[in-house]
Amino acid sequence: TVIMHESHKSKYSIHPGSDKMYQDMKKLYWWPNMKANITTYVGKCLTYAKVKAEHQKPSGLLVQPKIPEWKWDNITMDFVTKLPKSSQGYDIIWVIVDRLTKSAIFTPIRETEPMDKLRSLQNALGTRLDVSTAYHPETNGQSERTIQTLEDMLRACAINFGKGWVNHLPLVKFSYDNNYHASIMAAPFEALYG
């Protein structure tokens, strides 16, 4: 159980679900009934039960977006808003996700920061901005799914490690990028760096 504790409750793992935990652990460990043991362990975790938000499955047919050919060639962006204001004045997380590797950047920003910064960055990079509407996974489902995971991890950090969401953001980013993602059958770190 020490191994399962470290793989589930440490600051570097932040309460993954049983499937992600199994995928990460099977690279290093094996024992009889391992998957069932992990499922039981995660099922008994009170923190996981508290933070695991119910996420509605989208209905209807989805259009498969074109798969990017290179890392960070095609990204999605979104914002987590209405967060408690940090001591540094941050109240928003800018979420940027690479569509190919699923690697993410979580940047704290202030609501008062003008969106002109985003526009000037976009112009400087020579990129095109396509705007999507909320809760339409066919347009920006990657960011929305990442935000669900981010929010679950931040809630787990608040329960286990105390307040101050900005302080936990680097650990959450590490854990997110280090956890197995079924859609790419690897962790984003592995997809990004090999």
Coordinates of N, CA and C in Angstrom, one line a residue, residues 1-192:
T1 N 0.8 -1.2 0.0 CA 0.0 0.0 0.0 C 0.8 1.3 0.0
V2 N 2.1 1.2 0.4 CA 3.0 2.4 0.4 C 3.2 2.8 -1.1
I3 N 3.4 1.9 -2.0 CA 3.6 2.2 -3.4 C 2.3 2.8 -3.9
M4 N 1.2 2.3 -3.6 CA -0.1 2.9 -4.1 C -0.3 4.2 -3.5
H5 N 0.0 4.4 -2.2 CA -0.1 5.7 -1.6 C 0.7 6.8 -2.3
E6 N 2.0 6.5 -2.6 CA 2.9 7.4 -3.3 C 2.4 7.7 -4.7
S7 N 1.8 6.6 -5.4 CA 1.4 6.8 -6.8 C 0.0 7.5 -6.9
H8 N -0.7 7.7 -5.7 CA -2.0 8.3 -5.8 C -2.1 9.6 -5.0
K9 N -1.4 9.6 -3.8 CA -1.7 10.8 -2.9 C -0.5 11.7 -2.8
S10 N 0.6 11.5 -3.4 CA 1.8 12.4 -3.3 C 1.5 13.7 -4.0
K11 N 2.4 14.7 -3.8 CA 2.3 15.9 -4.5 C 2.6 15.8 -5.9
Y12 N 3.3 14.7 -6.3 CA 3.7 14.5 -7.7 C 2.6 13.7 -8.5
S13 N 1.6 13.2 -7.9 CA 0.6 12.4 -8.6 C -0.7 13.0 -8.5
I14 N -1.1 13.6 -7.4 CA -2.3 14.3 -7.1 C -3.6 13.6 -7.5
H15 N -3.8 12.4 -6.9 CA -5.1 11.7 -7.0 C -5.5 11.4 -8.5
P16 N -4.7 10.6 -9.2 CA -5.3 10.2 -10.6 C -6.3 9.1 -10.4
G17 N -7.1 8.9 -11.4 CA -8.1 7.9 -11.4 C -7.4 6.5 -11.5
S18 N -8.2 5.5 -11.3 CA -7.6 4.1 -11.3 C -6.9 3.7 -12.6
D19 N -7.5 4.1 -13.8 CA -6.9 3.7 -15.1 C -5.6 4.4 -15.3
K20 N -5.5 5.7 -15.0 CA -4.2 6.4 -15.1 C -3.2 5.9 -14.2
M21 N -3.6 5.7 -13.0 CA -2.7 5.2 -11.9 C -2.1 3.8 -12.4
Y22 N -3.0 2.9 -12.9 CA -2.6 1.6 -13.3 C -1.6 1.7 -14.5
Q23 N -1.9 2.6 -15.4 CA -1.0 2.7 -16.6 C 0.4 3.2 -16.2
D24 N 0.4 4.2 -15.2 CA 1.7 4.7 -14.7 C 2.5 3.6 -13.9
M25 N 1.8 2.9 -13.1 CA 2.4 1.9 -12.2 C 2.9 0.7 -12.9
K26 N 2.2 0.2 -13.9 CA 2.5 -1.0 -14.5 C 3.9 -1.0 -15.2
K27 N 4.4 0.2 -15.5 CA 5.7 0.3 -16.1 C 6.8 0.0 -15.1
L28 N 6.5 0.1 -13.8 CA 7.5 -0.2 -12.8 C 7.2 -1.4 -11.8
Y29 N 6.0 -1.7 -11.7 CA 5.6 -2.7 -10.7 C 4.6 -3.7 -11.3
W30 N 4.6 -4.9 -10.7 CA 3.6 -5.9 -11.0 C 3.3 -6.8 -9.8
W31 N 2.1 -7.1 -9.6 CA 1.7 -8.1 -8.6 C 0.3 -8.7 -9.0
P32 N 0.0 -9.9 -8.5 CA -1.3 -10.5 -8.9 C -2.5 -9.5 -8.5
N33 N -3.5 -9.4 -9.3 CA -4.6 -8.6 -9.1 C -4.3 -7.1 -9.0
M34 N -3.2 -6.7 -9.6 CA -2.8 -5.3 -9.4 C -3.9 -4.3 -9.8
K35 N -4.5 -4.5 -11.0 CA -5.5 -3.5 -11.5 C -6.7 -3.5 -10.5
A36 N -7.1 -4.6 -10.1 CA -8.3 -4.6 -9.1 C -7.9 -4.0 -7.8
N37 N -6.7 -4.2 -7.3 CA -6.2 -3.6 -6.1 C -6.2 -2.0 -6.2
I38 N -5.7 -1.6 -7.4 CA -5.6 -0.1 -7.6 C -7.0 0.5 -7.7
T39 N -7.9 -0.2 -8.4 CA -9.3 0.3 -8.5 C -10.0 0.3 -7.1
T40 N -9.7 -0.7 -6.3 CA -10.3 -0.6 -4.9 C -9.7 0.5 -4.1
Y41 N -8.4 0.7 -4.2 CA -7.7 1.7 -3.4 C -8.2 3.1 -3.8
V42 N -8.3 3.4 -5.1 CA -8.8 4.7 -5.6 C -10.2 4.9 -5.1
G43 N -11.0 3.8 -5.2 CA -12.4 3.9 -4.8 C -12.6 4.2 -3.4
K44 N -11.7 3.9 -2.5 CA -11.7 4.2 -1.1 C -11.1 5.5 -0.7
C45 N -10.6 6.3 -1.7 CA -9.9 7.5 -1.4 C -11.0 8.6 -1.2
L46 N -11.1 9.2 0.0 CA -12.1 10.2 0.2 C -11.8 11.5 -0.6
T47 N -10.5 11.9 -0.7 CA -10.2 13.1 -1.4 C -10.6 12.9 -2.9
Y48 N -10.3 11.8 -3.5 CA -10.7 11.6 -4.9 C -12.2 11.6 -5.0
A49 N -12.9 11.0 -4.1 CA -14.4 11.1 -4.2 C -14.9 12.5 -4.1
K50 N -14.3 13.3 -3.2 CA -14.8 14.7 -3.0 C -14.5 15.6 -4.2
V51 N -13.4 15.4 -4.9 CA -13.0 16.3 -6.0 C -13.4 15.8 -7.4
K52 N -13.7 14.6 -7.5 CA -14.0 14.1 -8.8 C -15.4 14.6 -9.2
A53 N -15.4 15.7 -10.0 CA -16.6 16.3 -10.5 C -17.3 15.4 -11.5
E54 N -18.6 15.4 -11.5 CA -19.4 14.7 -12.5 C -19.2 15.5 -13.8
H55 N -18.7 14.9 -14.8 CA -18.6 15.5 -16.1 C -19.5 14.9 -17.1
Q56 N -20.4 15.8 -17.6 CA -21.4 15.3 -18.6 C -20.7 14.9 -19.9
K57 N -21.1 13.8 -20.4 CA -20.7 13.4 -21.7 C -21.4 14.2 -22.8
P58 N -20.7 14.7 -23.8 CA -21.3 15.4 -24.8 C -22.2 14.5 -25.7
S59 N -23.3 15.1 -26.1 CA -24.2 14.3 -27.0 C -24.1 14.7 -28.4
G60 N -24.5 13.8 -29.3 CA -24.5 14.1 -30.7 C -23.2 13.7 -31.3
L61 N -23.1 13.8 -32.6 CA -21.9 13.4 -33.4 C -20.8 14.5 -33.3
L62 N -19.6 14.0 -33.1 CA -18.5 14.9 -33.1 C -17.7 14.9 -34.4
V63 N -17.2 16.0 -34.8 CA -16.4 16.1 -35.9 C -14.9 16.0 -35.5
Q64 N -14.2 15.0 -36.1 CA -12.8 14.8 -35.7 C -11.9 15.9 -36.3
P65 N -11.3 16.7 -35.4 CA -10.4 17.8 -36.0 C -9.2 17.2 -36.6
K66 N -8.6 17.9 -37.5 CA -7.4 17.4 -38.2 C -6.3 17.2 -37.1
I67 N -5.6 16.1 -37.2 CA -4.5 15.8 -36.3 C -3.2 16.6 -36.6
P68 N -2.7 17.4 -35.7 CA -1.5 18.2 -36.0 C -0.3 17.3 -36.4
E69 N 0.6 17.8 -37.2 CA 1.8 17.0 -37.6 C 3.0 17.2 -36.7
W70 N 3.0 18.3 -36.0 CA 4.2 18.6 -35.2 C 3.8 19.1 -33.8
K71 N 4.7 19.0 -32.8 CA 4.5 19.4 -31.5 C 4.3 20.9 -31.5
W72 N 3.3 21.4 -30.7 CA 3.0 22.8 -30.5 C 2.7 23.5 -31.8
D73 N 2.3 22.8 -32.8 CA 1.9 23.3 -34.1 C 0.5 23.8 -34.1
N74 N -0.3 23.2 -33.3 CA -1.7 23.5 -33.1 C -2.1 23.4 -31.7
I75 N -2.6 24.5 -31.1 CA -2.9 24.5 -29.7 C -4.3 24.9 -29.4
T76 N -4.8 24.6 -28.2 CA -6.1 25.2 -27.8 C -5.8 26.0 -26.6
M77 N -6.6 27.0 -26.4 CA -6.5 27.9 -25.2 C -7.9 28.1 -24.6
D78 N -7.9 28.3 -23.3 CA -9.1 28.6 -22.5 C -8.7 29.2 -21.2
F79 N -9.7 29.7 -20.5 CA -9.4 30.3 -19.2 C -10.3 29.7 -18.1
V80 N -9.7 29.5 -16.9 CA -10.4 29.1 -15.7 C -10.6 30.4 -15.0
T81 N -11.9 30.8 -14.8 CA -12.2 32.1 -14.2 C -12.9 32.0 -12.9
K82 N -13.1 33.1 -12.2 CA -13.8 33.1 -10.9 C -13.1 32.3 -9.8
L83 N -11.8 32.3 -9.9 CA -11.0 31.7 -8.8 C -10.8 32.6 -7.6
P84 N -10.6 32.1 -6.4 CA -10.3 33.0 -5.3 C -9.1 33.8 -5.6
K85 N -9.1 35.1 -5.3 CA -7.9 35.9 -5.6 C -6.8 35.5 -4.7
S86 N -5.6 35.3 -5.4 CA -4.4 34.9 -4.6 C -3.8 36.1 -4.0
S87 N -2.8 35.9 -3.1 CA -2.1 37.0 -2.4 C -1.4 37.8 -3.5
Q88 N -1.1 37.2 -4.6 CA -0.4 38.0 -5.7 C -1.4 38.7 -6.6
G89 N -2.7 38.5 -6.4 CA -3.7 39.2 -7.2 C -4.2 38.3 -8.4
Y90 N -3.7 37.1 -8.5 CA -4.2 36.3 -9.6 C -5.6 35.7 -9.3
D91 N -6.4 35.7 -10.4 CA -7.7 35.1 -10.2 C -8.2 34.3 -11.4
I92 N -7.3 34.1 -12.4 CA -7.6 33.4 -13.6 C -6.4 32.5 -13.9
I93 N -6.7 31.3 -14.5 CA -5.6 30.5 -15.1 C -5.8 30.4 -16.6
W94 N -4.8 30.8 -17.3 CA -4.7 30.7 -18.8 C -4.2 29.3 -19.1
V95 N -5.1 28.5 -19.7 CA -4.7 27.1 -20.0 C -4.4 27.0 -21.5
I96 N -3.2 26.5 -21.8 CA -2.8 26.3 -23.2 C -2.4 24.8 -23.4
V97 N -3.0 24.1 -24.4 CA -2.8 22.7 -24.5 C -2.3 22.4 -26.0
D98 N -1.2 21.7 -26.1 CA -0.8 21.2 -27.4 C -1.7 20.1 -27.8
R99 N -2.3 20.2 -29.0 CA -3.2 19.2 -29.4 C -2.6 17.8 -29.8
L100 N -1.3 17.8 -30.1 CA -0.6 16.6 -30.5 C -0.2 15.8 -29.3
T101 N 0.6 16.4 -28.4 CA 1.2 15.7 -27.2 C 0.3 15.8 -26.0
K102 N -0.7 16.7 -26.0 CA -1.5 17.0 -24.8 C -0.8 17.7 -23.7
S103 N 0.5 18.1 -23.9 CA 1.2 18.8 -23.0 C 0.5 20.2 -22.7
A104 N 0.6 20.7 -21.4 CA -0.2 21.8 -21.1 C 0.7 22.9 -20.4
I105 N 0.2 24.1 -20.5 CA 0.8 25.3 -19.8 C -0.3 25.9 -19.0
F106 N -0.1 26.0 -17.7 CA -1.1 26.7 -16.8 C -0.4 28.0 -16.3
T107 N -0.9 29.1 -16.7 CA -0.4 30.4 -16.3 C -1.4 31.2 -15.5
P108 N -1.0 31.6 -14.3 CA -1.9 32.5 -13.5 C -1.9 33.9 -14.1
I109 N -3.0 34.5 -14.2 CA -3.1 35.9 -14.7 C -4.2 36.6 -13.9
R110 N -4.2 37.9 -14.0 CA -5.1 38.7 -13.3 C -6.3 39.1 -14.2
E111 N -7.5 39.2 -13.7 CA -8.6 39.6 -14.5 C -8.4 41.0 -15.1
T112 N -7.7 41.8 -14.4 CA -7.5 43.2 -14.8 C -6.5 43.3 -16.0
E113 N -5.7 42.2 -16.3 CA -4.8 42.3 -17.4 C -5.5 42.3 -18.7
P114 N -5.2 43.3 -19.5 CA -6.0 43.5 -20.8 C -5.7 42.3 -21.7
M115 N -6.8 42.0 -22.5 CA -6.7 40.9 -23.5 C -5.9 41.4 -24.7
D116 N -5.5 42.7 -24.7 CA -4.6 43.1 -25.7 C -3.3 42.4 -25.7
K117 N -2.8 41.9 -24.5 CA -1.6 41.1 -24.5 C -1.7 39.9 -25.3
L118 N -2.9 39.2 -25.2 CA -3.1 38.0 -26.0 C -3.1 38.3 -27.5
R119 N -3.8 39.4 -27.8 CA -3.8 39.8 -29.3 C -2.4 40.1 -29.8
S120 N -1.7 40.9 -29.0 CA -0.3 41.3 -29.4 C 0.6 40.0 -29.6
L121 N 0.4 39.1 -28.7 CA 1.2 37.8 -28.8 C 0.8 37.1 -30.0
Q122 N -0.5 37.0 -30.3 CA -1.0 36.3 -31.5 C -0.4 37.0 -32.7
N123 N -0.5 38.3 -32.8 CA 0.0 39.0 -33.9 C 1.6 38.8 -34.1
A124 N 2.3 38.9 -33.0 CA 3.7 38.7 -33.1 C 4.1 37.3 -33.6
L125 N 3.3 36.3 -33.2 CA 3.6 34.9 -33.6 C 3.1 34.6 -35.0
G126 N 2.3 35.5 -35.5 CA 1.7 35.3 -36.9 C 0.7 34.2 -36.9
T127 N 0.0 34.0 -35.8 CA -1.0 32.9 -35.7 C -2.4 33.4 -36.0
R128 N -3.3 32.4 -36.3 CA -4.7 32.7 -36.5 C -5.4 32.3 -35.3
L129 N -6.4 33.1 -34.9 CA -7.2 32.8 -33.7 C -8.6 32.4 -34.1
D130 N -9.0 31.2 -33.8 CA -10.3 30.7 -34.0 C -11.0 30.6 -32.7
V131 N -12.1 31.3 -32.6 CA -12.9 31.4 -31.3 C -13.9 30.3 -31.3
S132 N -14.1 29.6 -30.1 CA -15.1 28.6 -30.0 C -16.1 29.0 -28.9
T133 N -17.2 28.4 -28.8 CA -18.2 28.7 -27.8 C -18.0 27.7 -26.7
A134 N -18.5 28.0 -25.5 CA -18.4 27.2 -24.3 C -19.2 25.9 -24.5
Y135 N -18.7 24.8 -23.9 CA -19.4 23.5 -23.8 C -19.7 22.9 -25.2
H136 N -18.9 23.2 -26.2 CA -19.0 22.6 -27.5 C -17.7 21.8 -27.7
P137 N -17.6 20.6 -27.3 CA -16.4 19.8 -27.4 C -15.8 19.7 -28.8
E138 N -16.7 19.8 -29.8 CA -16.3 19.6 -31.2 C -15.4 20.8 -31.6
T139 N -15.4 21.9 -30.8 CA -14.6 23.1 -31.2 C -13.4 23.2 -30.2
N140 N -13.6 22.9 -28.9 CA -12.5 23.1 -28.0 C -12.5 22.1 -26.9
G141 N -12.9 20.9 -27.2 CA -13.0 19.8 -26.2 C -11.7 19.5 -25.4
Q142 N -10.6 19.7 -26.1 CA -9.3 19.4 -25.5 C -9.1 20.3 -24.3
S143 N -9.3 21.6 -24.5 CA -9.1 22.5 -23.4 C -10.1 22.3 -22.3
E144 N -11.3 22.0 -22.6 CA -12.4 21.8 -21.6 C -12.1 20.6 -20.8
R145 N -11.6 19.5 -21.4 CA -11.3 18.3 -20.7 C -10.1 18.5 -19.8
T146 N -9.1 19.3 -20.3 CA -7.9 19.6 -19.5 C -8.3 20.4 -18.3
I147 N -9.2 21.4 -18.5 CA -9.7 22.2 -17.4 C -10.4 21.4 -16.3
Q148 N -11.2 20.4 -16.7 CA -11.8 19.5 -15.7 C -10.8 18.8 -14.9
T149 N -9.8 18.3 -15.5 CA -8.7 17.6 -14.8 C -7.9 18.6 -13.9
L150 N -7.6 19.8 -14.4 CA -7.0 20.8 -13.6 C -7.8 21.2 -12.4
E151 N -9.0 21.4 -12.5 CA -9.9 21.8 -11.4 C -9.9 20.7 -10.4
D152 N -10.1 19.4 -10.8 CA -10.0 18.3 -9.9 C -8.7 18.2 -9.1
M153 N -7.6 18.4 -9.8 CA -6.3 18.4 -9.1 C -6.1 19.5 -8.1
L154 N -6.6 20.7 -8.5 CA -6.5 21.9 -7.6 C -7.3 21.7 -6.3
R155 N -8.5 21.1 -6.5 CA -9.4 20.8 -5.4 C -8.7 19.8 -4.4
A156 N -8.0 18.7 -5.0 CA -7.3 17.7 -4.2 C -6.2 18.4 -3.5
C157 N -5.4 19.3 -4.1 CA -4.3 20.0 -3.5 C -4.9 20.8 -2.3
A158 N -6.0 21.5 -2.5 CA -6.6 22.4 -1.4 C -6.9 21.5 -0.2
I159 N -7.5 20.3 -0.5 CA -7.9 19.4 0.6 C -6.6 18.8 1.3
N160 N -5.6 18.4 0.5 CA -4.5 17.7 1.1 C -3.3 18.6 1.6
F161 N -3.1 19.7 0.9 CA -1.9 20.5 1.1 C -2.2 21.9 1.6
G162 N -3.4 22.3 1.7 CA -3.7 23.6 2.2 C -4.1 24.6 1.1
K163 N -4.3 25.8 1.5 CA -4.8 26.8 0.5 C -3.6 27.4 -0.4
G164 N -4.0 28.3 -1.3 CA -3.0 28.9 -2.1 C -2.9 28.2 -3.5
W165 N -3.9 28.3 -4.3 CA -3.9 27.5 -5.6 C -2.7 27.9 -6.5
V166 N -2.3 29.1 -6.4 CA -1.1 29.5 -7.3 C 0.1 28.7 -6.9
N167 N 0.3 28.5 -5.6 CA 1.5 27.7 -5.1 C 1.5 26.3 -5.6
H168 N 0.3 25.7 -5.9 CA 0.1 24.3 -6.3 C 0.2 24.2 -7.8
L169 N 0.1 25.2 -8.6 CA 0.0 25.2 -10.0 C 1.2 24.4 -10.6
P170 N 2.5 24.7 -10.2 CA 3.6 23.9 -10.8 C 3.5 22.4 -10.5
L171 N 3.1 22.0 -9.3 CA 2.9 20.6 -9.1 C 1.8 20.0 -9.9
V172 N 0.7 20.7 -10.1 CA -0.4 20.3 -10.9 C 0.0 20.1 -12.3
K173 N 0.8 21.0 -12.8 CA 1.3 20.9 -14.2 C 2.2 19.7 -14.4
F174 N 3.1 19.5 -13.4 CA 4.0 18.4 -13.5 C 3.2 17.1 -13.4
S175 N 2.2 17.0 -12.5 CA 1.4 15.8 -12.4 C 0.6 15.5 -13.7
Y176 N 0.0 16.6 -14.2 CA -0.8 16.5 -15.4 C 0.1 15.9 -16.6
D177 N 1.2 16.5 -16.8 CA 2.1 16.2 -17.9 C 2.8 14.8 -17.7
N178 N 2.8 14.3 -16.4 CA 3.5 13.1 -16.1 C 2.5 11.9 -16.0
N179 N 1.2 12.2 -16.0 CA 0.2 11.1 -16.0 C -0.2 10.6 -17.4
Y180 N -0.4 9.3 -17.4 CA -0.9 8.6 -18.7 C -2.1 9.3 -19.2
H181 N -2.2 9.5 -20.5 CA -3.4 10.0 -21.2 C -3.8 8.9 -22.2
A182 N -5.0 8.4 -22.0 CA -5.5 7.3 -22.9 C -5.6 7.8 -24.4
S183 N -5.9 9.0 -24.7 CA -6.0 9.5 -26.1 C -4.7 9.4 -26.8
I184 N -3.5 9.5 -26.2 CA -2.3 9.4 -26.9 C -1.5 8.1 -26.4
M185 N -2.1 7.4 -25.5 CA -1.5 6.1 -24.9 C -0.1 6.4 -24.4
A186 N 0.1 7.5 -23.7 CA 1.4 7.9 -23.1 C 1.1 9.1 -22.2
A187 N 2.1 9.5 -21.5 CA 2.1 10.7 -20.7 C 2.5 11.8 -21.7
P188 N 2.0 13.1 -21.5 CA 2.4 14.2 -22.4 C 3.9 14.4 -22.3
F189 N 4.6 14.2 -21.2 CA 6.1 14.4 -21.1 C 6.7 13.4 -22.1
E190 N 6.2 12.2 -22.1 CA 6.8 11.1 -23.0 C 6.5 11.5 -24.4
A191 N 5.3 12.0 -24.7 CA 5.0 12.3 -26.1 C 5.8 13.5 -26.6
L192 N 6.1 14.4 -25.7 CA 6.8 15.7 -26.0 C 8.3 15.4 -26.1

